[in-house]
Structure formats: C-alpha cells, structure tokens
Amino acid sequence: MNLNSATGADDPAPARTRQQILEVAGEVFAEAGFHHATVREICRRAGANIAAVNYHFGDKETLYTEVLRYAQQKAFEKYPPFRGAAPAATPEEKLRAFVHSFLLRIFDEGPIAWFGKMMSREMVEPTEALDLLLRERLRPMVGQLRGIVSEILSCRAGDEKVRLCIFSIVSQCVFYHHCRTVILRLFPEQKLNAAEAERLADHITRFSLAAMKHLPEPRTTKSQSRLSAKGRH
C-alpha cells in the first residue's frame, strides 16, 4: 500500500482534511471524554481513515491536545478575556468585561462549546493536556484577573483574600455551565444564552464588587497565630 496515499499526502486539500478531523474529534471528545472516545469513531464521522489521523496528529493523545488548543483558541479569539474594555478602563470595568466574556464563551456553540465541555471533564479526569493549557493561556489570564482584584481590594496580588475572591468570581460564572440542566428545570423562565450574558455579567459584577467592598479581614486560626508569634521571637 502506498503510504502517502493512505495518509492523505496526495489529498488536494490536506489542510481541509486536518480541519475536518479536528472538528469531528472536538464533538466526540466533548461527548465521550478522552478515555472513552475512540479514533475509530472519530474517523467514521469524519469520513477519514486511521492512517490520516496518524499522519496529521500522530496519536490519540496529540489529537486530543490539538483539539483542546484549537477550541481554546477559537473561544479566546472570539471572546478575549477583557473584550470591550479600554486600556484605560477602571479595574471595575475590566472585571465586568472579564465576567461578560467568560459567560459568552460558556453560552456559545460549536468549537467554543466543545472547549467548555472538555474543560469540565478535565476538572474531573485531568490529562497531560491540562498542564499545557494552564501554561499557555489560563495561568496568564488568572494573573491578569489577580491584578484587577488586588487593585479593587487595595492589597497585594499575593494576598489570600485576592485568591479567594478570584475563586468566588469564577465560581459564579461556571455555575451556569455546570448546573445548566438543573437551572432550566427549576427556573424554565431563565434564559442561558448570549443575549442573557450581559444581564448576568452585570449581576455577577455588582454582586462581587459589593462583597469585596465589605469584605472583612480573614480570621486568624490558632495555628497561624502560633506561627506569627514564633516569627516575632
């Protein structure tokens, strides 16, 4: 058998073949997760052979990583973390832009929806691809959010309360993704789409800013007090 023919090297549009595999693999990985998805099923839906997957991606692990990166790139190209915020925007305005973009990525469809579903699975069953995404995109984005929150709180970016506030802000956003099915059953009048994202972003931002404005200093535990006392002696 001619290897070039089998791998698709003679395909007049190899880029299109690669793109088709990426698109279909995104659907399959989002539905089944990395461990249960099969290259055979991806090839069946894409109308490609296994040799084509090997040629373009090498193996299932690399294909999964590339799909995750592709979906992430599409999501952040369409909805950058601080979409709509001017360079001179206040930290409050930047926070609102961050929340709005986050919700738009959650409510969008297509490759962007794959990213949300795949990341949800990564939270439960992490793969090596997660470390790559953290390094390339998520860690820098969290660093930007940390700077915004620390400015709002008027404290150091490394303070514990900054980290806890970041957790609370992000948690409010992902709630609409993780609990979507329950929300719509309990409150069928609630819309969870791009049109509703702006109203929800306003609510989450106002709620978070009000909480941060009246945030008390964290309690000091007995063990922390003992460590602090040792440091003074």
Tab-separated table of C-alpha atoms in Angstrom:
chain	number	residue	atom	x	y	z
A	1	MET	CA	0.000	0.000	0.000
A	2	ASN	CA	1.230	3.469	-0.864
A	3	LEU	CA	1.795	5.243	2.489
A	4	ASN	CA	1.410	8.721	1.012
A	5	SER	CA	-1.941	7.790	-0.485
A	6	ALA	CA	-3.146	6.220	2.756
A	7	THR	CA	-2.159	9.186	4.890
A	8	GLY	CA	-3.731	11.716	2.603
A	9	ALA	CA	-0.491	13.294	1.373
A	10	ASP	CA	-1.990	13.209	-2.169
A	11	ASP	CA	-5.157	14.915	-0.932
A	12	PRO	CA	-5.562	18.182	-2.896
A	13	ALA	CA	-6.620	19.856	0.340
A	14	PRO	CA	-4.707	18.264	3.257
A	15	ALA	CA	-5.433	21.276	5.434
A	16	ARG	CA	-9.147	20.654	4.924
A	17	THR	CA	-8.725	17.013	5.926
A	18	ARG	CA	-6.900	18.022	9.098
A	19	GLN	CA	-9.569	20.622	9.862
A	20	GLN	CA	-12.352	18.075	9.366
A	21	ILE	CA	-10.695	15.660	11.769
A	22	LEU	CA	-10.256	18.434	14.340
A	23	GLU	CA	-13.901	19.486	14.076
A	24	VAL	CA	-15.276	15.965	14.381
A	25	ALA	CA	-12.823	14.977	17.123
A	26	GLY	CA	-13.981	18.002	19.111
A	27	GLU	CA	-17.546	16.739	19.022
A	28	VAL	CA	-16.536	13.204	20.003
A	29	PHE	CA	-14.191	14.227	22.824
A	30	ALA	CA	-16.802	16.670	24.185
A	31	GLU	CA	-19.428	13.919	24.189
A	32	ALA	CA	-17.399	10.987	25.457
A	33	GLY	CA	-14.275	12.407	27.090
A	34	PHE	CA	-10.708	11.465	26.278
A	35	HIS	CA	-10.722	7.967	27.749
A	36	HIS	CA	-13.959	6.763	26.143
A	37	ALA	CA	-13.594	8.458	22.763
A	38	THR	CA	-12.061	6.288	20.047
A	39	VAL	CA	-10.061	7.188	16.973
A	40	ARG	CA	-12.197	4.714	15.060
A	41	GLU	CA	-15.378	6.665	15.872
A	42	ILE	CA	-13.698	9.965	15.010
A	43	CYS	CA	-12.593	8.579	11.654
A	44	ARG	CA	-16.054	7.165	10.949
A	45	ARG	CA	-17.722	10.523	11.497
A	46	ALA	CA	-15.012	12.446	9.654
A	47	GLY	CA	-15.039	10.089	6.670
A	48	ALA	CA	-11.282	9.599	7.105
A	49	ASN	CA	-9.083	6.599	7.784
A	50	ILE	CA	-6.912	5.945	10.825
A	51	ALA	CA	-3.784	6.478	8.737
A	52	ALA	CA	-4.924	10.071	8.096
A	53	VAL	CA	-5.177	10.702	11.850
A	54	ASN	CA	-1.715	9.229	12.358
A	55	TYR	CA	-0.326	11.374	9.542
A	56	HIS	CA	-1.770	14.665	10.776
A	57	PHE	CA	-1.574	14.125	14.546
A	58	GLY	CA	0.470	11.030	15.356
A	59	ASP	CA	-1.723	9.517	18.075
A	60	LYS	CA	-4.909	9.976	20.080
A	61	GLU	CA	-3.152	11.953	22.849
A	62	THR	CA	-1.753	14.518	20.410
A	63	LEU	CA	-5.083	14.775	18.599
A	64	TYR	CA	-6.848	15.459	21.903
A	65	THR	CA	-4.324	18.146	22.847
A	66	GLU	CA	-4.644	19.819	19.459
A	67	VAL	CA	-8.447	19.755	19.647
A	68	LEU	CA	-8.352	21.348	23.101
A	69	ARG	CA	-5.903	24.018	21.923
A	70	TYR	CA	-7.950	24.643	18.777
A	71	ALA	CA	-11.223	25.030	20.693
A	72	GLN	CA	-9.500	27.246	23.266
A	73	GLN	CA	-8.007	29.435	20.545
A	74	LYS	CA	-11.395	29.846	18.878
A	75	ALA	CA	-13.016	30.716	22.206
A	76	PHE	CA	-10.468	33.355	23.163
A	77	GLU	CA	-10.210	34.824	19.679
A	78	LYS	CA	-13.963	35.417	19.611
A	79	TYR	CA	-14.272	36.431	23.259
A	80	PRO	CA	-10.959	37.765	24.643
A	81	PRO	CA	-10.839	37.869	28.472
A	82	PHE	CA	-11.244	41.645	28.605
A	83	ARG	CA	-13.328	42.109	25.474
A	84	GLY	CA	-14.668	45.662	25.133
A	85	ALA	CA	-12.625	47.138	27.993
A	86	ALA	CA	-10.485	50.127	27.015
A	87	PRO	CA	-6.797	50.112	28.035
A	88	ALA	CA	-7.559	52.945	30.468
A	89	ALA	CA	-10.638	51.204	31.907
A	90	THR	CA	-11.080	51.071	35.668
A	91	PRO	CA	-10.478	47.739	37.413
A	92	GLU	CA	-14.248	47.511	37.984
A	93	GLU	CA	-14.875	47.899	34.244
A	94	LYS	CA	-12.208	45.300	33.462
A	95	LEU	CA	-13.798	42.881	35.918
A	96	ARG	CA	-17.164	43.317	34.238
A	97	ALA	CA	-15.576	42.710	30.810
A	98	PHE	CA	-13.873	39.573	32.126
A	99	VAL	CA	-17.146	38.165	33.504
A	100	HIS	CA	-19.089	39.032	30.344
A	101	SER	CA	-16.528	37.338	28.082
A	102	PHE	CA	-16.454	34.287	30.349
A	103	LEU	CA	-20.234	33.906	30.101
A	104	LEU	CA	-20.217	34.403	26.329
A	105	ARG	CA	-17.709	31.561	25.984
A	106	ILE	CA	-19.946	29.372	28.167
A	107	PHE	CA	-23.126	30.122	26.205
A	108	ASP	CA	-21.672	29.951	22.691
A	109	GLU	CA	-21.969	26.891	20.460
A	110	GLY	CA	-19.678	24.982	18.077
A	111	PRO	CA	-15.952	24.633	18.865
A	112	ILE	CA	-16.337	27.072	21.750
A	113	ALA	CA	-18.930	24.812	23.373
A	114	TRP	CA	-16.545	21.850	22.963
A	115	PHE	CA	-13.937	23.755	24.938
A	116	GLY	CA	-16.288	24.231	27.885
A	117	LYS	CA	-17.354	20.586	27.900
A	118	MET	CA	-13.804	19.296	27.513
A	119	MET	CA	-12.545	21.568	30.293
A	120	SER	CA	-15.343	20.330	32.569
A	121	ARG	CA	-14.112	16.796	32.013
A	122	GLU	CA	-10.515	17.915	32.598
A	123	MET	CA	-11.530	19.129	36.052
A	124	VAL	CA	-12.648	15.585	36.937
A	125	GLU	CA	-10.222	13.490	34.886
A	126	PRO	CA	-7.201	15.679	34.077
A	127	THR	CA	-4.882	14.711	31.244
A	128	GLU	CA	-1.418	15.969	30.337
A	129	ALA	CA	-3.092	18.481	28.015
A	130	LEU	CA	-4.362	20.436	31.027
A	131	ASP	CA	-0.851	21.445	32.092
A	132	LEU	CA	-0.191	22.750	28.588
A	133	LEU	CA	-3.321	24.900	28.604
A	134	LEU	CA	-2.549	26.205	32.070
A	135	ARG	CA	0.891	27.282	30.948
A	136	GLU	CA	-0.120	28.779	27.608
A	137	ARG	CA	-3.376	30.547	28.417
A	138	LEU	CA	-5.053	30.047	31.785
A	139	ARG	CA	-2.200	30.961	34.129
A	140	PRO	CA	-1.507	34.296	32.365
A	141	MET	CA	-5.253	35.067	32.342
A	142	VAL	CA	-5.547	34.347	36.062
A	143	GLY	CA	-2.547	36.619	36.633
A	144	GLN	CA	-4.419	39.453	34.917
A	145	LEU	CA	-7.529	38.819	36.985
A	146	ARG	CA	-5.419	38.690	40.136
A	147	GLY	CA	-4.071	42.138	39.319
A	148	ILE	CA	-7.566	43.546	38.815
A	149	VAL	CA	-8.931	42.095	42.049
A	150	SER	CA	-5.913	43.216	44.072
A	151	GLU	CA	-6.399	46.742	42.750
A	152	ILE	CA	-10.071	46.692	43.734
A	153	LEU	CA	-9.175	45.411	47.210
A	154	SER	CA	-6.149	47.745	47.502
A	155	CYS	CA	-3.861	44.958	48.626
A	156	ARG	CA	-1.017	42.803	47.359
A	157	ALA	CA	-1.790	40.417	44.492
A	158	GLY	CA	-0.397	37.571	46.578
A	159	ASP	CA	-2.799	38.076	49.497
A	160	GLU	CA	-5.037	35.151	50.344
A	161	LYS	CA	-8.208	37.232	50.083
A	162	VAL	CA	-7.361	38.047	46.449
A	163	ARG	CA	-7.121	34.361	45.645
A	164	LEU	CA	-10.384	33.585	47.449
A	165	CYS	CA	-12.204	36.405	45.651
A	166	ILE	CA	-10.962	35.073	42.309
A	167	PHE	CA	-12.369	31.659	43.223
A	168	SER	CA	-15.729	33.228	44.078
A	169	ILE	CA	-15.944	35.282	40.866
A	170	VAL	CA	-15.048	32.381	38.590
A	171	SER	CA	-17.361	30.038	40.501
A	172	GLN	CA	-20.339	32.296	39.806
A	173	CYS	CA	-19.585	32.087	36.092
A	174	VAL	CA	-19.021	28.333	35.812
A	175	PHE	CA	-22.193	27.713	37.831
A	176	TYR	CA	-24.220	28.489	34.708
A	177	HIS	CA	-22.291	25.860	32.788
A	178	HIS	CA	-22.082	23.050	35.347
A	179	CYS	CA	-25.643	23.470	36.641
A	180	ARG	CA	-27.336	24.438	33.374
A	181	THR	CA	-29.652	21.407	33.292
A	182	VAL	CA	-30.866	21.921	36.870
A	183	ILE	CA	-31.265	25.684	36.451
A	184	LEU	CA	-33.507	25.277	33.406
A	185	ARG	CA	-35.626	22.655	35.163
A	186	LEU	CA	-36.057	24.715	38.315
A	187	PHE	CA	-36.446	28.053	36.531
A	188	PRO	CA	-37.713	27.428	32.969
A	189	GLU	CA	-38.147	31.170	32.502
A	190	GLN	CA	-34.393	31.706	32.904
A	191	LYS	CA	-32.529	32.162	29.619
A	192	LEU	CA	-28.954	30.939	29.326
A	193	ASN	CA	-27.745	32.321	26.031
A	194	ALA	CA	-25.524	35.031	24.589
A	195	ALA	CA	-28.324	37.607	24.783
A	196	GLU	CA	-28.722	36.977	28.522
A	197	ALA	CA	-24.959	37.044	29.191
A	198	GLU	CA	-24.893	40.823	29.550
A	199	ARG	CA	-27.544	40.919	32.287
A	200	LEU	CA	-25.886	38.066	34.150
A	201	ALA	CA	-22.492	39.750	33.815
A	202	ASP	CA	-23.915	42.931	35.348
A	203	HIS	CA	-25.354	40.943	38.259
A	204	ILE	CA	-22.186	38.924	38.961
A	205	THR	CA	-20.042	42.055	38.762
A	206	ARG	CA	-22.278	44.117	41.073
A	207	PHE	CA	-22.584	41.216	43.499
A	208	SER	CA	-18.821	40.644	43.566
A	209	LEU	CA	-17.945	44.320	43.923
A	210	ALA	CA	-20.417	44.744	46.789
A	211	ALA	CA	-18.957	41.706	48.535
A	212	MET	CA	-15.372	42.908	48.079
A	213	LYS	CA	-16.287	46.375	49.327
A	214	HIS	CA	-17.465	44.953	52.644
A	215	LEU	CA	-15.056	42.053	52.864
A	216	PRO	CA	-13.782	41.609	56.436
A	217	GLU	CA	-10.237	40.605	57.167
A	218	PRO	CA	-9.846	36.804	57.222
A	219	ARG	CA	-9.889	35.189	60.629
A	220	THR	CA	-6.580	34.056	62.035
A	221	THR	CA	-6.539	30.415	63.112
A	222	LYS	CA	-4.707	29.250	66.242
A	223	SER	CA	-2.004	27.586	64.168
A	224	GLN	CA	-1.479	30.793	62.159
A	225	SER	CA	-1.285	32.790	65.408
A	226	ARG	CA	1.389	30.461	66.781
A	227	LEU	CA	3.427	30.745	63.579
A	228	SER	CA	3.101	34.517	63.668
A	229	ALA	CA	4.204	34.599	67.304
A	230	LYS	CA	7.256	32.437	66.543
A	231	GLY	CA	8.219	34.814	63.773
A	232	ARG	CA	8.313	37.732	66.187
A	233	HIS	CA	10.721	35.982	68.588
